[in-house]
Coordinates of C-alpha atoms in Angstrom, one line a residue:
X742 CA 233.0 245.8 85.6
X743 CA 232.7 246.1 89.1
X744 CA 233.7 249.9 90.6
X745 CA 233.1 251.1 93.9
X746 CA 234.0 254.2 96.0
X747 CA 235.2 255.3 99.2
X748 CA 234.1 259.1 99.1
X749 CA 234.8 260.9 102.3
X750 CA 234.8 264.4 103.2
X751 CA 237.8 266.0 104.7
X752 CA 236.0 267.9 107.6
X753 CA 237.7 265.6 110.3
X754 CA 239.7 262.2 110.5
X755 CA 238.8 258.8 109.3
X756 CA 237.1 257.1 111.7
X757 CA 235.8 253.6 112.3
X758 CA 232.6 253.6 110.8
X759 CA 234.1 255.2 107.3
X760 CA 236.9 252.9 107.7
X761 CA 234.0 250.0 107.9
X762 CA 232.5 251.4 105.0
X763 CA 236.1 251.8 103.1
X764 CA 237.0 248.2 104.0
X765 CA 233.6 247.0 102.6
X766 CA 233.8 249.1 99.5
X767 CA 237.5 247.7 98.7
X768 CA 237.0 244.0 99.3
X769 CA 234.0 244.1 97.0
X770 CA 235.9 245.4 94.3
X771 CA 238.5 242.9 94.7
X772 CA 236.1 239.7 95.1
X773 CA 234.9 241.0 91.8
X774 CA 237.9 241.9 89.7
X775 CA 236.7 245.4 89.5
X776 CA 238.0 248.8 91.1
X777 CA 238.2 250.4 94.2
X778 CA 238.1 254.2 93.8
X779 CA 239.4 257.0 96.3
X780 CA 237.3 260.3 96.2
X781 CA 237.4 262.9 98.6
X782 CA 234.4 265.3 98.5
X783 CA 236.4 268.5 99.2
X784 CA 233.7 271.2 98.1
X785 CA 232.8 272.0 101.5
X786 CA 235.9 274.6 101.2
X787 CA 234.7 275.9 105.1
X788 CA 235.1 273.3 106.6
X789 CA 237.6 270.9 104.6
X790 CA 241.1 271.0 105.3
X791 CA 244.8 269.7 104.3
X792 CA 244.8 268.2 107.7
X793 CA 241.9 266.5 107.5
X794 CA 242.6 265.0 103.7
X795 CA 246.4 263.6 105.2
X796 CA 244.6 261.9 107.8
X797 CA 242.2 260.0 105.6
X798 CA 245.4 259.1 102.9
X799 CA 247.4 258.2 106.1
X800 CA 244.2 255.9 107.6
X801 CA 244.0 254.0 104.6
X802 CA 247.9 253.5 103.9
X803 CA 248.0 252.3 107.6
X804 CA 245.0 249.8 106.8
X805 CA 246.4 248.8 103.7
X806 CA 243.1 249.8 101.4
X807 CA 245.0 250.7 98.6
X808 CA 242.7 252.6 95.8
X809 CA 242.9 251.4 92.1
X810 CA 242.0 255.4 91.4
X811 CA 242.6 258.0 93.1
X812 CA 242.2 260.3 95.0
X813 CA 240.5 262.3 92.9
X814 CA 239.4 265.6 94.5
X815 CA 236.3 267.4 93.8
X816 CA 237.6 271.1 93.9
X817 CA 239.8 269.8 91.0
X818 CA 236.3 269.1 89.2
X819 CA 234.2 272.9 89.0
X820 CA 234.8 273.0 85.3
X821 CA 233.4 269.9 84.9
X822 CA 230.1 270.7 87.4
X823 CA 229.9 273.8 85.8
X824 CA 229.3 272.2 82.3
X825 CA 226.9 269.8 84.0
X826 CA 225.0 272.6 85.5
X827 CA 224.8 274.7 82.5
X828 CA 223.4 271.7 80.2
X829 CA 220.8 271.2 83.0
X830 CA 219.7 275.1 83.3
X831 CA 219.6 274.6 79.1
X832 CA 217.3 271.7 79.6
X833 CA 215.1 272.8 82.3
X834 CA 215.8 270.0 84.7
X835 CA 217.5 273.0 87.1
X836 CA 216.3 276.7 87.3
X837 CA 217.9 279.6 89.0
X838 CA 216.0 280.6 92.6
X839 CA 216.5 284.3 93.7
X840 CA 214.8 283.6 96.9
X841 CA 217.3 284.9 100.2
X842 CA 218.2 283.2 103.3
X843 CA 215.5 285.7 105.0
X844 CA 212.7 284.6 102.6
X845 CA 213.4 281.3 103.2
X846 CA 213.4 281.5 107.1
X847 CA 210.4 283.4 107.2
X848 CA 208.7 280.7 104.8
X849 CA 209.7 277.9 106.8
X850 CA 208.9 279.5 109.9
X851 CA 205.0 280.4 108.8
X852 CA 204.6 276.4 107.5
X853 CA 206.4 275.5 111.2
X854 CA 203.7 277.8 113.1
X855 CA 201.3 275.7 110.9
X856 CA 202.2 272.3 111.5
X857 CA 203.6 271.6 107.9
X858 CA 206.8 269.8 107.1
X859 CA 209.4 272.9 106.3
X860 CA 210.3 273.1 102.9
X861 CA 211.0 275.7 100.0
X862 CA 207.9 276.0 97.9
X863 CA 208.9 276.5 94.5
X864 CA 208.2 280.5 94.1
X865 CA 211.0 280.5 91.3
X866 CA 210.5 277.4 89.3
X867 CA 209.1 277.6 86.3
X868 CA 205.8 275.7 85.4
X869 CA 203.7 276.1 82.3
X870 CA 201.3 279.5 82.5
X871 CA 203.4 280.6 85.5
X872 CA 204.7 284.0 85.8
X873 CA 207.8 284.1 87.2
X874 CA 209.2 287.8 89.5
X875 CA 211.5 289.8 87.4
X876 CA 215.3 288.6 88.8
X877 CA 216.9 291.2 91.3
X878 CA 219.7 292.4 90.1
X879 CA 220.8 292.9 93.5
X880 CA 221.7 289.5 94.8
X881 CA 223.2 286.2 93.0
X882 CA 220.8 283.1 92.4
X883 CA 221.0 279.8 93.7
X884 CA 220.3 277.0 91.4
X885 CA 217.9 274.1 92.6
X886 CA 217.2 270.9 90.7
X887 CA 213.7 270.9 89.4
X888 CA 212.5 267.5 91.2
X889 CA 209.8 265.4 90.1
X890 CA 206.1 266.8 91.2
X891 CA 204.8 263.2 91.2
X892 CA 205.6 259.6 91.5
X893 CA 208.1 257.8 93.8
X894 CA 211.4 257.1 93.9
X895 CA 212.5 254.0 94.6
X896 CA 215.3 251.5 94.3
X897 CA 216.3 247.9 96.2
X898 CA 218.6 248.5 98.6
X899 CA 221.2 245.8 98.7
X900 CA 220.9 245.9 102.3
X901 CA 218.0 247.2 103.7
X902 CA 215.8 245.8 100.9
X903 CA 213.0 247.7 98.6
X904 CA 212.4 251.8 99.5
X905 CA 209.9 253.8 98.4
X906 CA 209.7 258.0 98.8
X907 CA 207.1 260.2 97.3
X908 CA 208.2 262.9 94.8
X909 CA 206.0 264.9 96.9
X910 CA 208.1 264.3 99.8
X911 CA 210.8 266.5 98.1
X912 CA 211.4 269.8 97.4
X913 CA 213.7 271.4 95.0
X914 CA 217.3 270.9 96.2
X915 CA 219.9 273.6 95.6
X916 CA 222.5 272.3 94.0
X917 CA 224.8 275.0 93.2
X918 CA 225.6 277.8 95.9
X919 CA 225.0 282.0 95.3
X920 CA 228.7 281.7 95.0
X921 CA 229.2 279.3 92.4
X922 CA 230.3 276.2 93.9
X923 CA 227.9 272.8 93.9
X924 CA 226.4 271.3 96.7
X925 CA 227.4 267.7 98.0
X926 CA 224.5 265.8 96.0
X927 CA 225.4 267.0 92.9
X928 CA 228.8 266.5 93.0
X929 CA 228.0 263.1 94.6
X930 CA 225.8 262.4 91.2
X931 CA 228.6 264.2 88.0
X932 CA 231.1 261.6 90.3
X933 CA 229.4 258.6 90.7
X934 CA 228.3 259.0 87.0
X935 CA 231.9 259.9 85.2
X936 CA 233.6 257.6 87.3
X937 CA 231.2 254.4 86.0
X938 CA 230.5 253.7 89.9
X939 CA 228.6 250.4 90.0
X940 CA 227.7 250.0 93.7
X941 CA 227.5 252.4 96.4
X942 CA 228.3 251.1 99.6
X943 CA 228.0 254.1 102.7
X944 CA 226.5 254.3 105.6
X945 CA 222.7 255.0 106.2
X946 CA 223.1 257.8 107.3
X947 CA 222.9 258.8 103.6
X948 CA 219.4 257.0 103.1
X949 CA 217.8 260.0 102.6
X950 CA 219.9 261.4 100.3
X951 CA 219.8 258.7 97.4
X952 CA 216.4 259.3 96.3
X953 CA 217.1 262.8 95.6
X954 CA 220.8 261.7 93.8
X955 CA 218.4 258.8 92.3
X956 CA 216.0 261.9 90.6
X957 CA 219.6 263.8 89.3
X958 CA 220.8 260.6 87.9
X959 CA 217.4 260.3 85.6
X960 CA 217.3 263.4 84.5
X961 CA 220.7 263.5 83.2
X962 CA 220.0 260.2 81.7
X963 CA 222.5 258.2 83.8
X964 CA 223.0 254.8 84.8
X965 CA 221.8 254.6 88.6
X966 CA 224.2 252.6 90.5
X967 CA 222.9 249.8 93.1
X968 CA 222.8 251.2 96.6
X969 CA 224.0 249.5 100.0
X970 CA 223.8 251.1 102.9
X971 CA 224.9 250.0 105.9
X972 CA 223.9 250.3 109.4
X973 CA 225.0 252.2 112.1
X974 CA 227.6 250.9 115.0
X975 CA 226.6 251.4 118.3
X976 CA 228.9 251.7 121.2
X977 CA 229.8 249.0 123.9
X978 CA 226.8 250.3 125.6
X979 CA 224.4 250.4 122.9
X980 CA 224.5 254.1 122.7
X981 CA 225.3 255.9 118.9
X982 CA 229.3 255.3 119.1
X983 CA 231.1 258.5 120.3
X984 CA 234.5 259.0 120.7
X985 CA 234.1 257.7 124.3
X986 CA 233.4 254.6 122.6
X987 CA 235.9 254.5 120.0
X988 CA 234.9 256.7 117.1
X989 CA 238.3 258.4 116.9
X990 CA 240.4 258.9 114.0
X991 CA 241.7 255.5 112.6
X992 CA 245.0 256.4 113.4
X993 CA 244.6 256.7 116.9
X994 CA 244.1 253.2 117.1
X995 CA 247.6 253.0 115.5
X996 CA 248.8 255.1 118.4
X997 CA 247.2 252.6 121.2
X998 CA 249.0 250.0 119.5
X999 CA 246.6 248.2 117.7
X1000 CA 248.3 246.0 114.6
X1001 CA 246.1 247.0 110.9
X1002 CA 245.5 244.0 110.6
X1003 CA 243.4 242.9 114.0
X1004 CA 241.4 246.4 113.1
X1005 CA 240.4 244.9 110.2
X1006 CA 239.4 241.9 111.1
X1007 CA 237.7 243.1 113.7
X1008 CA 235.9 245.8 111.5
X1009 CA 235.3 243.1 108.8
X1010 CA 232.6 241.2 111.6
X1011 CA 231.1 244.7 112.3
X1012 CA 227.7 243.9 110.4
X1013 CA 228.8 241.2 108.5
X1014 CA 229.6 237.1 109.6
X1015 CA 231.1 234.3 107.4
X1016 CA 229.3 231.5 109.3
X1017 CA 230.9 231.3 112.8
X1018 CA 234.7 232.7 111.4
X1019 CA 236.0 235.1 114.3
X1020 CA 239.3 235.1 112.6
X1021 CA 240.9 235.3 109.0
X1022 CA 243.4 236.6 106.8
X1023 CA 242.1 239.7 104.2
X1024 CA 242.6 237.7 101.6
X1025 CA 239.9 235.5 102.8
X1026 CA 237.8 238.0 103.5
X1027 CA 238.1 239.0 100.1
X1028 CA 237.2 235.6 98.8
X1029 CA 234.1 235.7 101.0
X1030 CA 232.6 238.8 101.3
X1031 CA 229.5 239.4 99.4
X1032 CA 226.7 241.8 100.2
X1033 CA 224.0 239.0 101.2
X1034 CA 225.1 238.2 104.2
X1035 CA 225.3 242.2 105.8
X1036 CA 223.0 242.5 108.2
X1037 CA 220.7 245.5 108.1
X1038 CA 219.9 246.5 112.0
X1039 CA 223.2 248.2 114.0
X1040 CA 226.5 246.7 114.6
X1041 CA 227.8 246.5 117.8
X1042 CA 231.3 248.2 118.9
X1043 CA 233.0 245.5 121.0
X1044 CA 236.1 246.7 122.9
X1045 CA 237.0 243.9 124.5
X1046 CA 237.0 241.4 121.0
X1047 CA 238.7 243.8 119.5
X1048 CA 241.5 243.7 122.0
X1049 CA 241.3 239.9 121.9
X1050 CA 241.6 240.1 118.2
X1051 CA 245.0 242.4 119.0
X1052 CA 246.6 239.8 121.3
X1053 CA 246.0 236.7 118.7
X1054 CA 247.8 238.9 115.9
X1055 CA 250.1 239.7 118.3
X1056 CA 251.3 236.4 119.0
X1057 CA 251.6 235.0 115.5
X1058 CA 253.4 238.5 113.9
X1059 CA 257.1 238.5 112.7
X1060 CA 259.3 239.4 115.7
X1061 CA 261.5 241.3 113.1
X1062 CA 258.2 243.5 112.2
X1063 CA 257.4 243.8 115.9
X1064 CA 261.1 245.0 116.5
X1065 CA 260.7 247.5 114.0
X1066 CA 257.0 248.7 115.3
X1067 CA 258.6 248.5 119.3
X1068 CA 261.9 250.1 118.4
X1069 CA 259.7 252.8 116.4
X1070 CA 258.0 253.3 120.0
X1071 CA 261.0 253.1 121.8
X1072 CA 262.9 256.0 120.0
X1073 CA 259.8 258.1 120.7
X1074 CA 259.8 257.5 124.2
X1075 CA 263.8 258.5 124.3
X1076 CA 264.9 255.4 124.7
X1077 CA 268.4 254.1 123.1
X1078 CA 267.7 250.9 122.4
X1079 CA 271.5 248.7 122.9
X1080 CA 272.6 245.8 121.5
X1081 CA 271.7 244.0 124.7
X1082 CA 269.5 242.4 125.4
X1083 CA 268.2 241.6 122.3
X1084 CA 265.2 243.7 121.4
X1085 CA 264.3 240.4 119.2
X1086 CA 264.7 238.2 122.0
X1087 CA 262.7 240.7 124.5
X1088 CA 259.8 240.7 122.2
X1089 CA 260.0 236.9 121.3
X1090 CA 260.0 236.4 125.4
X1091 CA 256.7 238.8 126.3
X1092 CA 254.6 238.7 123.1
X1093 CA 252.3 236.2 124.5
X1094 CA 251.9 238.1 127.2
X1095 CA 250.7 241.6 126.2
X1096 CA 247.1 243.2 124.6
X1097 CA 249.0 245.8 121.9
X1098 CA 252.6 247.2 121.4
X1099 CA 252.6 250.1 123.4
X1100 CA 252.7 247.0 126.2
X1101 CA 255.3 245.3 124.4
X1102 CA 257.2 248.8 124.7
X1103 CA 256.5 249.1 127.9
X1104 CA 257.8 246.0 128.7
X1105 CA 261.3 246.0 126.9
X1106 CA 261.6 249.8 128.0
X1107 CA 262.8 248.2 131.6
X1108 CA 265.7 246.2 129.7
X1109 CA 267.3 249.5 128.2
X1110 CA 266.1 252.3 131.4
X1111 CA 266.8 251.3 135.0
X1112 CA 263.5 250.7 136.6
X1113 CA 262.0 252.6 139.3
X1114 CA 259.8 250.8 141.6
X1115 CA 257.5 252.4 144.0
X1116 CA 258.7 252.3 147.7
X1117 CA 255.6 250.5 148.7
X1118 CA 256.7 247.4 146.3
X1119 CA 259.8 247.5 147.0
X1120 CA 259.1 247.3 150.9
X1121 CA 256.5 244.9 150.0
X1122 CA 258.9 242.2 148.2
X1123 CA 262.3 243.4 149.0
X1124 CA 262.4 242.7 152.8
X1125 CA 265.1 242.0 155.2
X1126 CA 264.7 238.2 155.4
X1127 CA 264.8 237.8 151.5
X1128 CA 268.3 239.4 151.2
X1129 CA 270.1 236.6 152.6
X1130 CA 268.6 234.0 149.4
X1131 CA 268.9 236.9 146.7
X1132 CA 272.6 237.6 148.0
X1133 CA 273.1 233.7 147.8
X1134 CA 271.6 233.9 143.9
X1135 CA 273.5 237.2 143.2
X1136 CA 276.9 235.2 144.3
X1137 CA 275.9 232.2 142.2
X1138 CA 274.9 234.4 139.4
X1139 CA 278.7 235.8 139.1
X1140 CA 279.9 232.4 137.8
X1141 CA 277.2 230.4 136.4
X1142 CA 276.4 229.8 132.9
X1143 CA 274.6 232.3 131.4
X1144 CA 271.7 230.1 129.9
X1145 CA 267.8 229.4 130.9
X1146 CA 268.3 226.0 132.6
X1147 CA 271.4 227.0 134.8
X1148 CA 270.1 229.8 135.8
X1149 CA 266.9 228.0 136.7
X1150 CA 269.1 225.1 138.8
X1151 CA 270.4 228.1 140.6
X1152 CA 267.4 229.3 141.4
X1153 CA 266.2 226.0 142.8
X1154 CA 269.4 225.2 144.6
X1155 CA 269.5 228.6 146.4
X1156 CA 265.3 228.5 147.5
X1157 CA 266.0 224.7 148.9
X1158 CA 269.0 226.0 150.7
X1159 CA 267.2 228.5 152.4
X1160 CA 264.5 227.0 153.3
X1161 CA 262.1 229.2 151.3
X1162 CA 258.9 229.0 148.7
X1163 CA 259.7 230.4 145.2
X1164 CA 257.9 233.7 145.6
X1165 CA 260.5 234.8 148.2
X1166 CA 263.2 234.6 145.6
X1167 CA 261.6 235.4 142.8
X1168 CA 259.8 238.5 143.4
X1169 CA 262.5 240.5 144.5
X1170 CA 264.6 239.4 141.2
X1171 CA 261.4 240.9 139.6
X1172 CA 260.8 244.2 141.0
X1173 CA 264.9 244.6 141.1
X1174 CA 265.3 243.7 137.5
X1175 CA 261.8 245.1 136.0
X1176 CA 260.4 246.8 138.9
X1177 CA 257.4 245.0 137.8
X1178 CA 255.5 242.4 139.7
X1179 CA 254.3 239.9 136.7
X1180 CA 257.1 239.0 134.5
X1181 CA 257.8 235.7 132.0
X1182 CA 259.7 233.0 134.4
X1183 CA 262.7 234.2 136.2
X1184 CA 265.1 232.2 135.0
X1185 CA 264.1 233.4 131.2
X1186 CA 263.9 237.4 132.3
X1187 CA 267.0 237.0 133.7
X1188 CA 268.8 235.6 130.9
X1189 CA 267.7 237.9 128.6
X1190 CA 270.1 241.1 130.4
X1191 CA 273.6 240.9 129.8
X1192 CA 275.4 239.5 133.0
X1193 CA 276.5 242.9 134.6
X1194 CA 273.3 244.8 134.2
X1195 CA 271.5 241.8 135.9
X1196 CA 274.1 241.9 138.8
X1197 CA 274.1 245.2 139.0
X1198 CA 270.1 246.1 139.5
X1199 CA 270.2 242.9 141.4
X1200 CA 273.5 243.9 143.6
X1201 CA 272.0 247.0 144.9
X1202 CA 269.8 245.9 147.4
X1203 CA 271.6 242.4 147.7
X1204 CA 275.0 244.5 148.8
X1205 CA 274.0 247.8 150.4
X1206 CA 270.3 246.0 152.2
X1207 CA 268.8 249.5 152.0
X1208 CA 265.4 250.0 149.9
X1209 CA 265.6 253.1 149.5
X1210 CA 269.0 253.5 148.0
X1211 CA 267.4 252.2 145.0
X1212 CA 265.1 254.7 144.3
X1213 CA 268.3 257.2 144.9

C-alpha cells in the first residue's frame, strides 16, 4: 500500500512551500488508497517549540489535510533510536568519534587553507589493521555512521530523474549527539522505515540529504522508499520566495482572508498542471494528480492568480458559511452585528464584488457602524446644489415601498425632476449611507438598511445642509 509523509520540523510556522509539499503528499495517498502520515521531527529540542507544533496542526486543520496517522512526534521515539543505534554500534555500521568541536575546526580549517572540500576525516573509525587513540575519559562521544568508502549512491528521482553521488563525496555523518539525542537523518531513516513510508515527497532542498539516508537505509537492511523532490517556488519577482513574497505562515493567509480552498487550488498548480485546468474541486485533484506530470525546474509564486482564484471561490461559496467567516470578523473588529440589515443579504449583495473576506467585512461593517467619510469626499459629492434632489429622495423615501424597484422609480423620478445626471443623486446616497464611493446599485444598497437608519444617515446632511455636522 501506498504511505506517504508530511514531516515538518516545529522550528517556525507552516508555510507555503511545506504546505505544497503537504498537499502533494496527501492527495497522493488518497489517489492511491494508501495513507497519509503526520510526523513532526521535534528532536531539534533548541529550536522546536509548542508554538511552533500548534501552528503546523492548526495549518493543516485550516487546509483540510487530514492525516490517516498521526502526529507522531519524534521526542516520543529515543527509546526506539536508541535501540537502533545500539544494534548499529554492535554491527559496525556506526562507531563512536571522540573528536571535539576544536579538533574539528581546526581540521576543517587546515583542508580550507588547502583548497580541499571540508570534511571530518575518519580519525576514529575503525578499519582493519588500524589503531584506534585510547577514548578520553574526559569528554562524551558522538556517534557517526560508518558510510560507504566506495561506490555511488544513487536512486531515480520521481521528479528530477536519475542521481548519482560518489561514496567518496561523503564523510561519516554523526548521527547521534555527545548528549544522547539523534540527529535529523537518522531519525528521518528509523521513521521512514517503521512507518512502511512508500514515497517521499519534500522539497529539494533535501536532495542532498537522501543519499546519505539512502546509505542508513542499506545498512540496516531496509526498504528504500522512492524519492520526489520538488522544486523550489520563487517569488513574483523571480527571486527565492521570502516572506515579502508570501512565505508566511499558512495561517496568515487565513488572516488576509483567503478561503482554504482557493489556497489550495492555487498551491495544487504550483509545479504541477492537469492540461490547461486553472480551476477544480480537491476531489478532482485527487483523481488526477500523479507524479508524471510535476515539473522539475522552480514554480512560480503568483499573487495576483492567487487573488483571482480567491474572488471565483468567493462568488460560488454558501452565504450561510460566508456569514459565519464575516460575522467571525466582525465580532473581532467590535462590531455587534443586528438583525438588520441582514448580514446574509449584505453578503449575498457584495460578494461579487470583493478579492477576500476581510473586504466582505469591511464592506458590511458600514451597515452595523455609522460611517465616517473624509471631509474631502464629503465636500467633493455632498455639495450645495445636490441637497435640493437628495432632500426630494429623502421625502420620497419616508413613504415609499421599501423594495429594489420602488426605490429605483424614485430614484429616477426625483433625477428627471431635477434636471440632473444619476451621479449627482447617487453619490451623495453613497458616501452618506457607506461613506464609500463604489457601492452595488443604489437602489439595492439602500434597500438593504432598515428604513430609519437609511433616513437617518441620509437626513443629516439633507436636513441640517452642513458637511461637517456629519463628521461631528
Amino acid at each position: 500500500m501506498i504511505r506517504t509523509r508530511f514531516a515538518p520540523s516545529p522550528t517556525g510556522y507552516l508555510h507555503i512551500g511545506g504546505a505544497r509539499t503537504a498537499l502533494f503528499s496527501w492527495a497522493y495517498a488518497r489517489r492511491h488508497g494508501g495513507s497519509f502520515i503526520l510526523r513532526i521531527e521535534d528532536t531539534d529540542l533548541a529550536r522546536s517549540t509548542p508554538e511552533a507544533v500548534q501552528a503546523i496542526l492548526d495549518g493543516m486543520r485550516w487546509l483540510g489535510l487530514t492525516p490517516d496517522e498521526g502526529p507522531y512526534y519524534q521526542t516520543r521515539r529515543l527509546t526506539r533510536y536508541r535501540e537502533v543505534l545500539d544494534g548499529m554500534l554492535a554491527a559496525g555500521s556506526a562507531y563512536r568519534c571522540y573528536t571535539t568541536p576544536e579538533e574539528l575546526e581546526q581540521l576543517r580549517q587546515a583542508q580550507r587553507e588547502q583548497g580541499l572540500k571540508p570534511r571530518y576525516d575518519g580519525r576514529w573509525r575503525p578499519e582493519p589493521g588500524k589503531q584506534l587513540p585510547e577514548p578520553p575519559d574526559d569528554r562524551a562521544p558522538v556517534i557517526r555512521f560508518r558510510n560507504p568508502s566506495d561506490g555511488v549512491v544513487a536512486w531515480d528521482d520521481l521528479v528530477k530523474g536519475r542521481i548519482e553521488i560518489a561514496n567518496a563525496e561523503l564523510d561519516d555523518l554523526i548521527i547521534a549527539r555527545a548528549d544522547g539525542t539523534p540527529t535529523y537523518n537518522f531519525c528521518v531513516v528509523v521513521d521512514d522505515w517503521d512507518m512502511g513510508i512508500t514515497h517521499v515527497i519534500r522539497g529539494d532542498d533535501h536532495v542532498n540529504n537522501t543519499p546519505r539516508q539512502i546509505n542508513i537505509l542499506q545498512a540496516l537492511g531496509a526498504r528504500v522508499p522512492l524519492y520526489a523532490h520538488l522544486s523550489m517556488i520563487l517569488g513574483d519577482d523571480g527571486q527565492k520566495l521570502s516572506k515579502r513574497h508570501g512565505a508566511v505562515s499558512v495561517m496568515q493567509y487565513d488572516d488576509d482572508g483567503y478561503l482554504p480552498e482557493a489556497v489550495l487550488n492555487y498551491l495544487a498548480r504550483l509545479g504541477w498542471a492537469h492540461g490547461d485546468d486553472e480551476i477544480f474541486s480537491m476531489s478532482q485533484f485527487r483523481e488526477w494528480f500523479d507524479l508524471d506530470h510535476i515539473t522539475p525546474s522552480a514554480a512560480q509564486f503568483n499573487t495576483e492568480k492567487l487573488n483571482w482564484l480567491n474572488a471565483h471561490y468567493l462568488k460560488r461559496a454558501d452565504t450561510a458559511r460566508l456569514r459565519s467567516l464575516v460575522g467571525e470578523r466582525l465580532v473581532a473588529r467590535g462590531v455587534t452585528v443586528a438583525e438588520t440589515p441582514s448580514l446574509a443579504a449584505i453578503i449575498d449583495l457584495h460578494k461579487e464584488r470583493v478579492g477576500n473576506l476581510n473586504e466582505l467585512a469591511d464592506a458590511a461593517e458600514v451597515f452595523y457602524v455609522p460611517p465616517r467619510p473624509p471631509a474631502d469626499r464629503l465636500a467633493k459629492h455632498v455639495t450645495p446644489d445636490a441637497l435640493p434632489v437628495l432632500a426630494d429622495f429623502v421625502a420620497g423615501l419616508a413613504t415609499v415601498a421599501w423594495e429594489k424597484a420602488a426605490i429605483g422609480a424614485l430614484i429616477k423620478e426625483c433625477v428627471a425632476r431635477h434636471g440632473v445626471k444619476m451621479p449627482r443623486l447617487a453619490m451623495p446616497v453613497r458616501i452618506l449611507l457607506t461613506g464609500q464611493e463604489q457601492t452595488p446599485s443604489v437602489d439595492a444598497l439602500v434597500t438593504l438598511f432598515p428604513r430609519e437608519l437609511a433616513l437617518k444617515r441620509l437626513t443629516m446632511v439633507a436636513v441640517v445642509g452642513n458637511n461637517a455636522d456629519l463628521r461631528d
